[in-house]
Amino acid sequence: MKKTTTTLASLAIAASAAAHSTAIPHTHSGWEINWQTVFTGVAALLVSGVALAAYRNAKRRQK
C-alpha cells in the first residue's frame, strides 16, 4: 500500500510540474478550471504513467 501511495503522489507531482512548465495557460482561481488545464493535467498523467511503466519494465528485466 505504501508503494501505491508513493506512486500516486509521484504522478500527482509530475502532473503539477508539467502543468506549470508548459506554455499552455491554466487557472487557479476558484472553480473556473478551463479545458486547457484539464487537458494538460490528463496529458501529464498519461506521460507519467507511461514513463513509470517503462521504468518498471526495465527494472524487472535487470533482475
XYZ file of C-alpha atoms in Angstrom:
63
model
C 0.000 0.000 0.000
C 2.831 2.381 0.801
C 4.350 1.846 -2.652
C 0.999 2.568 -4.333
C 0.536 5.762 -2.329
C 4.058 6.880 -3.178
C 3.466 6.157 -6.856
C 0.204 8.112 -6.903
C 1.838 11.030 -5.113
C 4.686 10.995 -7.630
C 2.224 11.054 -10.529
C 0.349 13.978 -8.974
C 3.587 15.908 -8.513
C 4.612 15.169 -12.104
C 1.237 16.359 -13.404
C 1.513 19.574 -11.417
C 5.061 20.175 -12.612
C 4.075 19.564 -16.224
C 1.121 21.936 -15.956
C 3.374 24.660 -14.610
C 6.236 24.148 -17.047
C 4.220 24.197 -20.278
C 3.215 27.223 -22.283
C -0.445 26.207 -22.033
C -2.314 28.772 -19.946
C -4.220 27.464 -16.956
C -6.014 28.947 -13.994
C -6.057 28.568 -10.233
C -8.986 30.856 -9.499
C -11.837 29.101 -7.744
C -13.879 26.623 -9.737
C -13.025 28.162 -13.093
C -10.930 25.304 -14.414
C -10.661 25.650 -18.166
C -10.287 22.849 -20.705
C -6.619 23.649 -21.245
C -5.956 22.932 -17.575
C -7.833 19.636 -17.742
C -6.072 18.613 -20.955
C -2.646 19.477 -19.545
C -3.296 17.514 -16.360
C -4.576 14.442 -18.204
C -1.683 14.542 -20.671
C 0.834 14.871 -17.845
C -0.694 11.903 -16.011
C -0.613 9.776 -19.162
C 3.013 10.621 -19.875
C 3.949 9.990 -16.251
C 2.124 6.656 -16.283
C 3.860 5.531 -19.465
C 7.241 6.593 -18.093
C 6.585 4.738 -14.842
C 5.537 1.587 -16.711
C 8.663 1.742 -18.876
C 10.831 2.209 -15.794
C 9.242 -0.753 -14.022
C 9.635 -2.958 -17.116
C 13.297 -2.010 -17.445
C 13.868 -2.653 -13.752
C 12.137 -6.049 -13.999
C 14.351 -7.062 -16.951
C 17.507 -6.324 -14.965
C 16.658 -8.956 -12.341
